[in-house]
Amino acid sequence: MTTQQLTEQIRQKKSFLCIGLDVDLEKIPQHLLAADDPIFEFNKAIIDATHDVSVAYKPNTAFYEAYGLRGWKSLQKTIDYLNQKYPEVFTIADAKRGDIGNTSTRYAQAFFEDMQFDSVTVAPYMGQDSVEPFLAFENKFTILLALTSNSGAFDFQTLSVGEKPLYQQVLETAQTWKNAERLMYVVGATKAEYFAEIRKIIPQNFLLVPGIGAQGGSLQEVCKFGLNNQVGLLVNSSRGIIYASNQSDFAQKARSEALVVQQEMESILNQYNL
């Protein structure tokens, strides 16, 4: 997928919603546990109910790894279903990988070539040679952790490195790497006051924004400082949508919650003439 295709989908659906598929068997409706693959059946129902108001889906791989081989099979079935049934949707493997070059190449092959995700989240701490192997894949995107939504972000990410915070150094340095046009960045909604400075450094890159909904981030504040002329945002919601109900109506309730977010997004896009 290209950024142009992603932007066209955003304009068509009047939405920049990303839904996180973070499946916990203790939270899904109990009747699904009788299925051969309850994780996939849960994901399939959520996707079918929300695909017209969501432009992206983001499975966090930890929620699948926790169940061993059967979890990985559920993840593969989920991405296969998305690619076959809804190929216009942007897919994100939230894996937070990053290692020395030859290892990163294997990670990239796993998510881009074998599983056929459009993008993967990557940690920047090991630097250029740990990230560029991901950037070598055409029409695939590396989503670099920049300023995350958790409280521990202040342990390192906002500390000064010379005359600037570390997260700003990450943004500036990453722009010098080969194929940097294939970079997106994670910036948490709970850090909305930082978006204006971030947009000065990376005005055109897409930002993946977790932290609205259950984590308390403000969509209005994020958009005030984070939108660009191509929208440039993918705002993620997970628990607030997929766990809106744990009864047989879970998919319909998930759609209702997704529609609330999508309608707010549509209003914001109209407000900014986007």
Coordinates of C-alpha atoms in Angstrom, one line a residue:
M1 CA 0.0 0.0 0.0
T2 CA 1.1 3.6 -0.7
T3 CA 0.4 6.7 1.4
Q4 CA -1.7 8.0 -1.4
Q5 CA -3.9 4.9 -1.2
L6 CA -4.2 5.3 2.5
T7 CA -5.1 8.9 2.2
E8 CA -7.7 8.1 -0.4
Q9 CA -9.3 5.6 1.9
I10 CA -9.3 8.1 4.7
R11 CA -11.2 10.6 2.5
Q12 CA -13.6 8.0 1.3
K13 CA -14.5 6.7 4.7
K14 CA -14.2 10.1 6.4
S15 CA -12.2 8.4 9.1
F16 CA -8.7 7.9 10.2
L17 CA -9.6 5.3 12.8
C18 CA -7.3 2.4 13.5
I19 CA -8.8 -0.5 15.6
G20 CA -6.4 -2.4 17.8
L21 CA -7.1 -6.2 17.8
D22 CA -5.7 -7.0 21.2
V23 CA -7.6 -10.2 22.0
D24 CA -7.7 -11.5 25.5
L25 CA -9.6 -14.8 25.9
E26 CA -10.7 -13.8 29.4
K27 CA -12.5 -10.8 27.9
I28 CA -14.2 -12.0 24.8
P29 CA -17.8 -13.4 24.9
Q30 CA -17.9 -16.8 26.5
H31 CA -19.9 -18.4 23.7
L32 CA -17.0 -17.9 21.3
L33 CA -14.8 -20.2 23.5
A34 CA -16.6 -23.2 22.0
A35 CA -15.3 -22.3 18.5
D36 CA -12.3 -24.1 17.0
D37 CA -10.5 -20.7 16.9
P38 CA -12.2 -18.2 19.2
I39 CA -9.6 -15.5 18.7
F40 CA -10.1 -15.5 14.9
E41 CA -13.8 -15.7 15.2
F42 CA -13.8 -12.7 17.5
N43 CA -11.5 -10.7 15.1
K44 CA -13.5 -11.7 12.1
A45 CA -16.8 -10.4 13.7
I46 CA -15.2 -7.1 14.8
I47 CA -13.6 -6.6 11.3
D48 CA -16.9 -7.4 9.5
A49 CA -18.8 -5.0 11.7
T50 CA -16.4 -2.0 11.5
H51 CA -14.4 -2.2 8.2
D52 CA -16.4 0.6 6.5
V53 CA -15.6 3.1 9.3
S54 CA -12.0 2.0 10.1
V55 CA -9.0 2.5 7.8
A56 CA -6.6 0.3 9.7
Y57 CA -6.3 -2.7 12.0
K58 CA -3.5 -3.2 14.5
P59 CA -3.1 -6.6 16.2
N60 CA -0.6 -6.3 19.0
T61 CA 1.4 -9.5 18.6
A62 CA 1.9 -10.0 22.3
F63 CA -1.7 -10.9 22.6
Y64 CA -1.2 -13.7 20.1
E65 CA 2.3 -14.8 21.3
A66 CA 0.8 -15.4 24.7
Y67 CA -1.1 -18.4 23.4
G68 CA 1.8 -20.0 21.6
L69 CA 1.4 -21.7 18.3
R70 CA -2.4 -21.5 18.3
G71 CA -2.1 -17.7 18.8
W72 CA 0.2 -17.3 15.9
K73 CA -2.2 -19.3 13.7
S74 CA -5.0 -17.0 14.8
L75 CA -2.9 -14.0 13.9
Q76 CA -2.1 -15.4 10.5
K77 CA -5.7 -16.2 9.8
T78 CA -6.7 -12.7 10.8
I79 CA -4.2 -11.0 8.5
D80 CA -5.1 -13.4 5.7
Y81 CA -8.8 -12.5 6.1
L82 CA -8.1 -8.8 6.0
N83 CA -5.9 -9.1 2.9
Q84 CA -8.4 -11.2 1.1
K85 CA -11.7 -9.7 2.1
Y86 CA -10.7 -6.0 2.7
P87 CA -7.5 -5.4 0.8
E88 CA -8.0 -1.6 1.0
V89 CA -7.5 -1.6 4.8
F90 CA -4.0 -0.7 6.2
T91 CA -2.6 -3.4 8.5
I92 CA -0.1 -2.9 11.3
A93 CA 1.8 -5.6 13.1
D94 CA 2.3 -4.0 16.5
A95 CA 5.4 -6.0 17.3
K96 CA 7.9 -3.3 18.5
R97 CA 10.8 -5.1 17.0
G98 CA 14.4 -3.9 16.5
D99 CA 17.8 -5.7 16.6
I100 CA 21.1 -5.9 14.8
G101 CA 20.9 -5.7 11.0
N102 CA 20.6 -9.4 10.0
T103 CA 18.1 -10.0 12.8
S104 CA 16.0 -7.0 11.8
T105 CA 16.0 -8.3 8.2
R106 CA 14.5 -11.6 9.4
Y107 CA 11.9 -9.7 11.5
A108 CA 11.0 -7.6 8.4
Q109 CA 10.7 -10.7 6.2
A110 CA 8.4 -12.4 8.7
F111 CA 5.9 -9.5 8.9
F112 CA 6.2 -8.1 5.4
E113 CA 6.8 -11.2 3.1
D114 CA 5.4 -14.1 5.1
M115 CA 2.5 -12.6 7.0
Q116 CA 1.9 -9.8 4.4
F117 CA 1.4 -6.9 6.8
D118 CA 1.6 -3.4 5.4
S119 CA 3.6 -2.1 8.4
V120 CA 5.3 -3.0 11.6
T121 CA 6.2 -1.0 14.7
V122 CA 9.9 -0.8 15.5
A123 CA 11.9 0.5 18.5
P124 CA 14.7 3.0 17.5
Y125 CA 17.0 2.5 20.5
M126 CA 19.6 0.4 18.6
G127 CA 19.8 3.0 15.8
Q128 CA 20.2 3.2 12.0
D129 CA 21.5 -0.3 11.2
S130 CA 18.6 -1.9 13.2
V131 CA 15.9 0.1 11.4
E132 CA 17.1 0.4 7.8
P133 CA 16.5 -3.4 7.1
F134 CA 12.8 -2.7 7.6
L135 CA 12.9 0.3 5.3
A136 CA 14.3 -1.7 2.4
F137 CA 10.8 -3.2 1.6
E138 CA 9.0 -1.2 -1.1
N139 CA 5.4 -0.1 -0.3
K140 CA 5.8 -1.3 3.3
F141 CA 6.1 1.1 6.3
T142 CA 8.1 1.1 9.5
I143 CA 6.3 2.8 12.4
L144 CA 9.1 4.1 14.7
L145 CA 8.4 4.6 18.4
A146 CA 8.9 8.3 19.0
L147 CA 6.9 9.5 21.9
T148 CA 4.7 6.9 23.5
S149 CA 1.5 7.2 25.5
N150 CA 2.5 5.4 28.6
S151 CA 3.7 7.2 31.8
G152 CA 7.1 5.6 31.5
A153 CA 7.8 7.7 28.4
F154 CA 9.1 10.4 30.6
D155 CA 11.9 8.1 31.9
F156 CA 13.9 8.5 28.7
Q157 CA 12.0 10.0 25.8
T158 CA 11.6 13.5 27.0
L159 CA 15.1 13.8 28.6
S160 CA 17.5 16.3 27.0
V161 CA 20.1 15.1 24.7
G162 CA 22.3 18.2 24.2
E163 CA 19.8 21.0 23.6
K164 CA 16.8 18.9 22.6
P165 CA 14.6 16.1 24.0
L166 CA 15.5 12.6 23.0
Y167 CA 12.3 12.0 21.1
Q168 CA 13.1 15.0 18.9
Q169 CA 16.6 13.6 18.2
V170 CA 15.0 10.3 17.2
L171 CA 12.7 12.1 14.7
E172 CA 15.5 14.3 13.2
T173 CA 18.1 11.4 13.0
A174 CA 15.6 9.0 11.5
Q175 CA 14.8 11.4 8.7
T176 CA 18.5 11.0 7.5
W177 CA 18.2 7.2 7.0
K178 CA 17.9 5.5 3.7
N179 CA 14.3 5.2 2.5
A180 CA 13.1 7.5 5.4
E181 CA 10.0 8.3 3.3
R182 CA 8.8 4.8 4.4
L183 CA 8.7 5.9 8.0
M184 CA 5.7 6.6 10.2
Y185 CA 5.9 7.4 13.9
V186 CA 4.1 6.5 17.1
V187 CA 3.1 9.6 19.1
G188 CA 0.8 9.1 22.0
A189 CA -2.5 11.0 22.3
T190 CA -1.8 11.6 26.0
K191 CA 1.1 13.8 24.8
A192 CA -1.0 16.1 22.6
E193 CA 0.9 19.2 23.7
Y194 CA 4.0 17.9 21.9
F195 CA 2.4 17.5 18.5
A196 CA 3.1 21.1 17.3
E197 CA 6.8 20.7 17.8
I198 CA 6.7 17.2 16.3
R199 CA 5.0 18.5 13.2
K200 CA 7.8 21.1 12.7
I201 CA 10.3 18.2 12.4
I202 CA 8.1 15.8 10.4
P203 CA 5.4 17.8 8.7
Q204 CA 4.4 15.1 6.2
N205 CA 4.8 11.7 7.8
F206 CA 1.9 9.7 9.1
L207 CA 1.6 9.4 12.9
L208 CA 0.1 6.4 14.6
V209 CA -1.6 7.8 17.7
P210 CA -2.6 5.4 20.5
G211 CA -4.0 6.6 23.7
I212 CA -7.6 7.9 23.0
G213 CA -10.5 6.2 24.7
A214 CA -9.4 4.1 27.7
Q215 CA -6.1 5.9 28.1
G216 CA -7.8 9.3 28.2
G217 CA -6.2 11.2 25.2
S218 CA -8.2 13.9 23.5
L219 CA -9.0 13.5 19.8
Q220 CA -9.7 17.2 19.4
E221 CA -6.3 18.2 20.9
V222 CA -4.4 15.6 18.8
C223 CA -6.0 16.9 15.6
K224 CA -5.5 20.5 16.5
F225 CA -1.8 20.1 16.4
G226 CA -1.2 16.9 14.5
L227 CA -3.3 17.1 11.3
N228 CA -1.5 18.0 8.1
N229 CA -2.8 18.7 4.6
Q230 CA -3.1 14.9 3.8
V231 CA -4.6 14.2 7.3
G232 CA -1.5 12.4 8.3
L233 CA -3.0 10.6 11.4
L234 CA -4.0 7.1 12.2
V235 CA -5.7 7.3 15.6
N236 CA -6.0 3.9 17.4
S237 CA -8.6 2.7 19.8
S238 CA -8.6 -0.8 21.1
R239 CA -10.4 -1.7 24.4
G240 CA -13.0 1.0 24.1
I241 CA -14.2 -0.5 20.8
I242 CA -13.6 -4.3 20.8
Y243 CA -14.7 -4.8 24.4
A244 CA -17.8 -2.6 24.3
S245 CA -19.8 -5.7 25.1
N246 CA -18.9 -9.3 26.2
Q247 CA -22.3 -10.6 25.1
S248 CA -23.6 -12.0 21.8
D249 CA -24.1 -8.4 20.6
F250 CA -20.3 -7.7 20.9
A251 CA -19.8 -6.9 17.2
Q252 CA -22.8 -4.6 17.0
K253 CA -21.7 -2.8 20.1
A254 CA -18.1 -2.5 18.7
R255 CA -19.6 -0.9 15.6
S256 CA -21.6 1.5 17.6
E257 CA -18.5 2.7 19.5
A258 CA -16.4 2.8 16.3
L259 CA -19.2 5.0 14.7
V260 CA -19.0 7.5 17.5
V261 CA -15.3 7.9 16.9
Q262 CA -15.7 8.0 13.1
Q263 CA -18.4 10.7 13.3
E264 CA -16.2 12.8 15.5
M265 CA -13.4 12.4 13.0
E266 CA -15.7 13.3 10.1
S267 CA -16.7 16.5 12.0
I268 CA -13.0 17.3 12.5
L269 CA -12.2 16.7 8.9
N270 CA -15.0 19.1 7.8
Q271 CA -13.8 21.6 10.4
Y272 CA -10.3 21.7 8.8
N273 CA -11.6 21.4 5.2
L274 CA -9.8 18.1 4.7

